[in-house]
Amino acid sequence: MAAELIPIQPEPEKGPGELPDGLAYEEQLILEFCREGKGRNEIANLTGLSTWKVSTVAAKHGHYFGKAAQFELAAQKRVAEMRERKHQLAMQLLDNAELYADALSGVGTPKDGQLVAKALRDILESHELLSGGVAEGESVEDAKSFLTDLHRGLGELRKAFEIEHGVPLDSPEGDALWRQMMEEKQNEES
């Protein structure tokens, strides 16, 4: 897919709420492309800026490219798929509950009635757990807090690496340095 080169143009006149104060036009353009989900190389091609400039501006505002971003998108997709599957299972359980409710009125013996009623109760409890969103012992806020802290920590590690070595972590040079550091650490532990 060939990208069309969009030259950096003079900053347009600001309308109310269009551009945050303190951001240069090219920074705003880079951040807008980041929000659209475009990659670093694509943004560099579109704007005519270097990939280093794109990475630096994006990192300054908390957006990182590379494997971490890919993992984050994959995790978000997986969570969305699991929610959809959970919803589908809850709806199937509700359909089954209707069948058991119908069967309850036609049972022959009291013992059969008790078994069908227990099965119906179990199905309804399972449906409630699935449609409720949070299983017993889980906390959505705890999970959000953990993921936020993890994201912040990884961002700090990335910044420290890039400041210390002067190259983006997701560049070929950064990748080579990272691998070298990991090999040295493994050798020290051996």
mmCIF file of C-alpha atoms in Angstrom:
data_model
loop_
_atom_site.group_PDB
_atom_site.id
_atom_site.type_symbol
_atom_site.label_atom_id
_atom_site.label_comp_id
_atom_site.label_asym_id
_atom_site.label_seq_id
_atom_site.Cartn_x
_atom_site.Cartn_y
_atom_site.Cartn_z
ATOM 1 C CA MET A 1 0.000 0.000 0.000
ATOM 2 C CA ALA A 2 1.695 3.182 -1.145
ATOM 3 C CA ALA A 3 1.341 6.093 1.233
ATOM 4 C CA GLU A 4 0.669 9.541 -0.116
ATOM 5 C CA LEU A 5 3.171 12.148 1.080
ATOM 6 C CA ILE A 6 1.510 14.936 3.031
ATOM 7 C CA PRO A 7 3.940 17.837 3.397
ATOM 8 C CA ILE A 8 4.038 19.680 6.685
ATOM 9 C CA GLN A 9 1.980 22.793 6.194
ATOM 10 C CA PRO A 10 1.842 25.954 8.243
ATOM 11 C CA GLU A 11 -0.247 25.633 11.369
ATOM 12 C CA PRO A 12 -3.896 26.315 10.539
ATOM 13 C CA GLU A 13 -5.896 28.806 12.500
ATOM 14 C CA LYS A 14 -7.275 27.227 15.639
ATOM 15 C CA GLY A 15 -10.967 26.802 16.089
ATOM 16 C CA PRO A 16 -12.369 26.264 19.557
ATOM 17 C CA GLY A 17 -10.979 22.985 20.964
ATOM 18 C CA GLU A 18 -9.223 21.898 17.762
ATOM 19 C CA LEU A 19 -5.584 21.822 18.874
ATOM 20 C CA PRO A 20 -4.350 21.568 22.453
ATOM 21 C CA ASP A 21 -2.341 24.551 23.601
ATOM 22 C CA GLY A 22 1.417 24.164 23.510
ATOM 23 C CA LEU A 23 1.579 21.586 20.699
ATOM 24 C CA ALA A 24 3.259 22.357 17.418
ATOM 25 C CA TYR A 25 1.239 21.574 14.314
ATOM 26 C CA GLU A 26 3.512 18.677 13.340
ATOM 27 C CA GLU A 27 3.173 17.203 16.852
ATOM 28 C CA GLN A 28 -0.596 17.439 16.587
ATOM 29 C CA LEU A 29 -0.475 15.789 13.162
ATOM 30 C CA ILE A 30 1.673 12.940 14.481
ATOM 31 C CA LEU A 31 -0.635 12.413 17.465
ATOM 32 C CA GLU A 32 -3.702 12.420 15.237
ATOM 33 C CA PHE A 33 -2.167 9.690 13.070
ATOM 34 C CA CYS A 34 -1.284 7.762 16.255
ATOM 35 C CA ARG A 35 -4.936 7.952 17.391
ATOM 36 C CA GLU A 36 -5.935 6.577 13.992
ATOM 37 C CA GLY A 37 -3.713 3.544 14.666
ATOM 38 C CA LYS A 38 -1.093 4.237 12.017
ATOM 39 C CA GLY A 39 2.417 2.870 12.520
ATOM 40 C CA ARG A 40 5.601 4.872 12.948
ATOM 41 C CA ASN A 41 6.889 4.221 9.422
ATOM 42 C CA GLU A 42 3.528 5.035 7.866
ATOM 43 C CA ILE A 43 3.331 8.319 9.790
ATOM 44 C CA ALA A 44 6.892 9.191 8.751
ATOM 45 C CA ASN A 45 6.011 8.522 5.106
ATOM 46 C CA LEU A 46 2.826 10.572 5.315
ATOM 47 C CA THR A 47 4.425 13.568 7.010
ATOM 48 C CA GLY A 48 7.903 13.492 5.525
ATOM 49 C CA LEU A 49 9.418 13.443 9.022
ATOM 50 C CA SER A 50 12.027 10.955 10.228
ATOM 51 C CA THR A 51 10.899 7.871 12.126
ATOM 52 C CA TRP A 52 13.023 9.087 15.044
ATOM 53 C CA LYS A 53 11.071 12.377 15.157
ATOM 54 C CA VAL A 54 7.760 10.497 14.959
ATOM 55 C CA SER A 55 8.809 8.118 17.774
ATOM 56 C CA THR A 56 10.123 10.952 19.938
ATOM 57 C CA VAL A 57 6.973 13.066 19.612
ATOM 58 C CA ALA A 58 4.710 10.057 20.170
ATOM 59 C CA ALA A 59 6.689 8.871 23.215
ATOM 60 C CA LYS A 60 6.610 12.382 24.675
ATOM 61 C CA HIS A 61 2.815 12.066 24.726
ATOM 62 C CA GLY A 62 2.680 8.456 25.966
ATOM 63 C CA HIS A 63 2.293 6.601 22.661
ATOM 64 C CA TYR A 64 4.791 3.879 21.797
ATOM 65 C CA PHE A 65 5.191 1.893 18.621
ATOM 66 C CA GLY A 66 6.496 -1.611 18.151
ATOM 67 C CA LYS A 67 5.915 -4.910 19.841
ATOM 68 C CA ALA A 68 4.359 -3.483 22.996
ATOM 69 C CA ALA A 69 1.694 -1.708 20.962
ATOM 70 C CA GLN A 70 1.054 -4.858 18.945
ATOM 71 C CA PHE A 71 0.701 -6.897 22.138
ATOM 72 C CA GLU A 72 -1.655 -4.303 23.584
ATOM 73 C CA LEU A 73 -3.869 -4.381 20.488
ATOM 74 C CA ALA A 74 -3.832 -8.183 20.461
ATOM 75 C CA ALA A 75 -4.783 -8.261 24.146
ATOM 76 C CA GLN A 76 -7.637 -5.805 23.574
ATOM 77 C CA LYS A 77 -8.895 -7.904 20.678
ATOM 78 C CA ARG A 78 -8.701 -11.081 22.770
ATOM 79 C CA VAL A 79 -10.619 -9.450 25.633
ATOM 80 C CA ALA A 80 -13.314 -8.299 23.196
ATOM 81 C CA GLU A 81 -13.551 -11.815 21.740
ATOM 82 C CA MET A 82 -13.835 -13.332 25.228
ATOM 83 C CA ARG A 83 -16.595 -10.882 26.172
ATOM 84 C CA GLU A 84 -18.489 -11.791 23.006
ATOM 85 C CA ARG A 85 -18.077 -15.527 23.690
ATOM 86 C CA LYS A 86 -19.172 -15.022 27.290
ATOM 87 C CA HIS A 87 -22.285 -13.199 26.082
ATOM 88 C CA GLN A 88 -23.045 -15.997 23.606
ATOM 89 C CA LEU A 89 -22.724 -18.621 26.347
ATOM 90 C CA ALA A 90 -25.000 -16.624 28.633
ATOM 91 C CA MET A 91 -27.640 -16.447 25.897
ATOM 92 C CA GLN A 92 -27.358 -20.207 25.242
ATOM 93 C CA LEU A 93 -27.858 -20.857 28.944
ATOM 94 C CA LEU A 94 -30.957 -18.681 28.912
ATOM 95 C CA ASP A 95 -32.339 -20.695 25.977
ATOM 96 C CA ASN A 96 -31.645 -23.902 27.904
ATOM 97 C CA ALA A 97 -33.355 -22.476 30.972
ATOM 98 C CA GLU A 98 -36.510 -21.927 28.928
ATOM 99 C CA LEU A 99 -36.421 -25.564 27.798
ATOM 100 C CA TYR A 100 -36.046 -26.795 31.385
ATOM 101 C CA ALA A 101 -38.832 -24.482 32.556
ATOM 102 C CA ASP A 102 -41.110 -26.001 29.918
ATOM 103 C CA ALA A 103 -40.032 -29.520 30.961
ATOM 104 C CA LEU A 104 -40.766 -28.741 34.608
ATOM 105 C CA SER A 105 -44.494 -28.525 33.959
ATOM 106 C CA GLY A 106 -44.585 -31.942 32.283
ATOM 107 C CA VAL A 107 -42.615 -34.114 34.732
ATOM 108 C CA GLY A 108 -44.165 -37.333 35.923
ATOM 109 C CA THR A 109 -42.808 -37.797 39.449
ATOM 110 C CA PRO A 110 -41.874 -35.385 42.236
ATOM 111 C CA LYS A 111 -38.291 -36.664 42.161
ATOM 112 C CA ASP A 112 -38.028 -35.871 38.429
ATOM 113 C CA GLY A 113 -39.482 -32.435 39.196
ATOM 114 C CA GLN A 114 -36.788 -31.827 41.816
ATOM 115 C CA LEU A 115 -34.021 -32.841 39.384
ATOM 116 C CA VAL A 116 -35.341 -30.589 36.628
ATOM 117 C CA ALA A 117 -35.801 -27.711 39.089
ATOM 118 C CA LYS A 118 -32.210 -28.120 40.347
ATOM 119 C CA ALA A 119 -30.889 -28.186 36.769
ATOM 120 C CA LEU A 120 -32.916 -25.048 36.003
ATOM 121 C CA ARG A 121 -31.560 -23.318 39.115
ATOM 122 C CA ASP A 122 -27.956 -24.253 38.170
ATOM 123 C CA ILE A 123 -28.438 -22.965 34.630
ATOM 124 C CA LEU A 124 -29.875 -19.669 35.878
ATOM 125 C CA GLU A 125 -27.009 -19.211 38.365
ATOM 126 C CA SER A 126 -24.490 -19.877 35.596
ATOM 127 C CA HIS A 127 -26.268 -17.385 33.343
ATOM 128 C CA GLU A 128 -26.173 -14.774 36.093
ATOM 129 C CA LEU A 129 -22.436 -15.294 36.625
ATOM 130 C CA LEU A 130 -21.709 -15.007 32.907
ATOM 131 C CA SER A 131 -23.889 -12.005 32.295
ATOM 132 C CA GLY A 132 -22.752 -10.277 35.497
ATOM 133 C CA GLY A 133 -19.269 -9.746 34.079
ATOM 134 C CA VAL A 134 -17.234 -10.500 37.192
ATOM 135 C CA ALA A 135 -16.742 -13.952 38.642
ATOM 136 C CA GLU A 136 -16.468 -14.463 42.375
ATOM 137 C CA GLY A 137 -13.106 -13.321 43.735
ATOM 138 C CA GLU A 138 -12.263 -11.161 40.710
ATOM 139 C CA SER A 139 -12.139 -7.408 40.706
ATOM 140 C CA VAL A 140 -12.255 -5.384 37.528
ATOM 141 C CA GLU A 141 -10.704 -2.425 39.327
ATOM 142 C CA ASP A 142 -7.791 -4.603 40.531
ATOM 143 C CA ALA A 143 -7.179 -5.806 36.981
ATOM 144 C CA LYS A 144 -7.344 -2.262 35.596
ATOM 145 C CA SER A 145 -4.968 -1.029 38.281
ATOM 146 C CA PHE A 146 -2.499 -3.837 37.582
ATOM 147 C CA LEU A 147 -2.557 -3.231 33.826
ATOM 148 C CA THR A 148 -2.202 0.537 34.281
ATOM 149 C CA ASP A 149 0.787 0.061 36.584
ATOM 150 C CA LEU A 150 2.318 -2.452 34.171
ATOM 151 C CA HIS A 151 1.878 -0.071 31.221
ATOM 152 C CA ARG A 152 3.376 2.820 33.190
ATOM 153 C CA GLY A 153 6.318 0.674 34.317
ATOM 154 C CA LEU A 154 7.041 -0.542 30.798
ATOM 155 C CA GLY A 155 6.887 3.039 29.527
ATOM 156 C CA GLU A 156 9.395 4.135 32.168
ATOM 157 C CA LEU A 157 11.729 1.269 31.268
ATOM 158 C CA ARG A 158 11.466 2.175 27.605
ATOM 159 C CA LYS A 159 12.223 5.863 28.306
ATOM 160 C CA ALA A 160 15.202 4.962 30.472
ATOM 161 C CA PHE A 161 16.578 2.666 27.773
ATOM 162 C CA GLU A 162 16.133 5.289 25.037
ATOM 163 C CA ILE A 163 17.709 8.026 27.173
ATOM 164 C CA GLU A 164 20.660 5.837 28.152
ATOM 165 C CA HIS A 165 21.365 4.482 24.665
ATOM 166 C CA GLY A 166 20.075 7.318 22.479
ATOM 167 C CA VAL A 167 18.107 5.049 20.131
ATOM 168 C CA PRO A 168 14.460 3.972 20.078
ATOM 169 C CA LEU A 169 13.896 0.581 21.688
ATOM 170 C CA ASP A 170 11.966 -0.686 18.663
ATOM 171 C CA SER A 171 14.711 0.305 16.187
ATOM 172 C CA PRO A 172 17.144 -2.331 14.837
ATOM 173 C CA GLU A 173 19.932 -0.765 16.930
ATOM 174 C CA GLY A 174 17.743 -0.778 20.030
ATOM 175 C CA ASP A 175 16.734 -4.386 19.409
ATOM 176 C CA ALA A 176 20.388 -5.413 19.071
ATOM 177 C CA LEU A 177 21.312 -3.565 22.285
ATOM 178 C CA TRP A 178 18.386 -5.140 24.144
ATOM 179 C CA ARG A 179 19.362 -8.651 23.002
ATOM 180 C CA GLN A 180 22.961 -7.998 24.034
ATOM 181 C CA MET A 181 21.829 -6.824 27.487
ATOM 182 C CA MET A 182 19.640 -9.921 27.926
ATOM 183 C CA GLU A 183 22.499 -12.238 26.898
ATOM 184 C CA GLU A 184 24.825 -10.517 29.379
ATOM 185 C CA LYS A 185 22.220 -10.896 32.118
ATOM 186 C CA GLN A 186 21.780 -14.589 31.338
ATOM 187 C CA ASN A 187 25.547 -15.079 31.400
ATOM 188 C CA GLU A 188 25.756 -13.374 34.807
ATOM 189 C CA GLU A 189 23.021 -15.621 36.185
ATOM 190 C CA SER A 190 24.754 -18.778 34.901
#
